[in-house]
Amino acid sequence: QGQLVESGGGLVQAGGSLRLSCAASERKFNSYTMAWFRQVPGNEREFLAAMVGTRGNTFYGDSVKDRFTISRDGAENMAYLQMNNLTSEDTAIYYCAVGVDYRGRRERGYSYWGQGTQVTVSS
């Protein structure tokens, strides 16, 4: 069973940046779509970004497309989410996920999930 582990969350001031990392336990994940979501308690998970394979297309959620960048390192089985110009509205738990044979934005399309990492943006 594949595993995903996020890291890099923390406390940052508004206007600052963070880079989240996601370590995948299996190399086969390099062939699949990897995505980032976030969730505020009481709300549904929000799609942020995804990349198909390690060199494929990328696509973003409207709320972050000008500030966040997804990348992957296939050699290291890693994915990253670079987040710039953060605001208090970006405070949430951030998750990485892998979708097998899926290339969309819906949460239910992703089969593997990490445990999440907390990002808190102070205003």
Phi, psi and omega in degrees: 000123182288151180230151176234137180228118178271154174205169176103355178288172179160198181258130180219150178280153177304137183092349181275186183229156172215152171238120177268148177238151176224117179262126179259141185277343185232136181295335180299338179296340179298337181274350187256172175280130175246139185225163172240136175232167171217160183213131170263134180310130181093350180246165174285160176291139182252129177289136180246307186198156176208153175226133179273119185063200181258355179224012187270195182296149173241149175211154191227157170285150185298328186286345186232358192298337180263358185235335184250147178225128177264143175212165180218151175236101184294328181295329183256001183055045184238153169228153183224155173227107175274124184240122182241160177051053184288147176234171180298335179288349177273357178296123184182175168267130184254134183237143166256154184210155178238133177247124179272121180057037179223139182222048184230196186249359185274136181304320186289349178280351184254129189264331184243138183223144170277181183274347178096154175224136185279132172241126179235125181248120181268139182264000000 
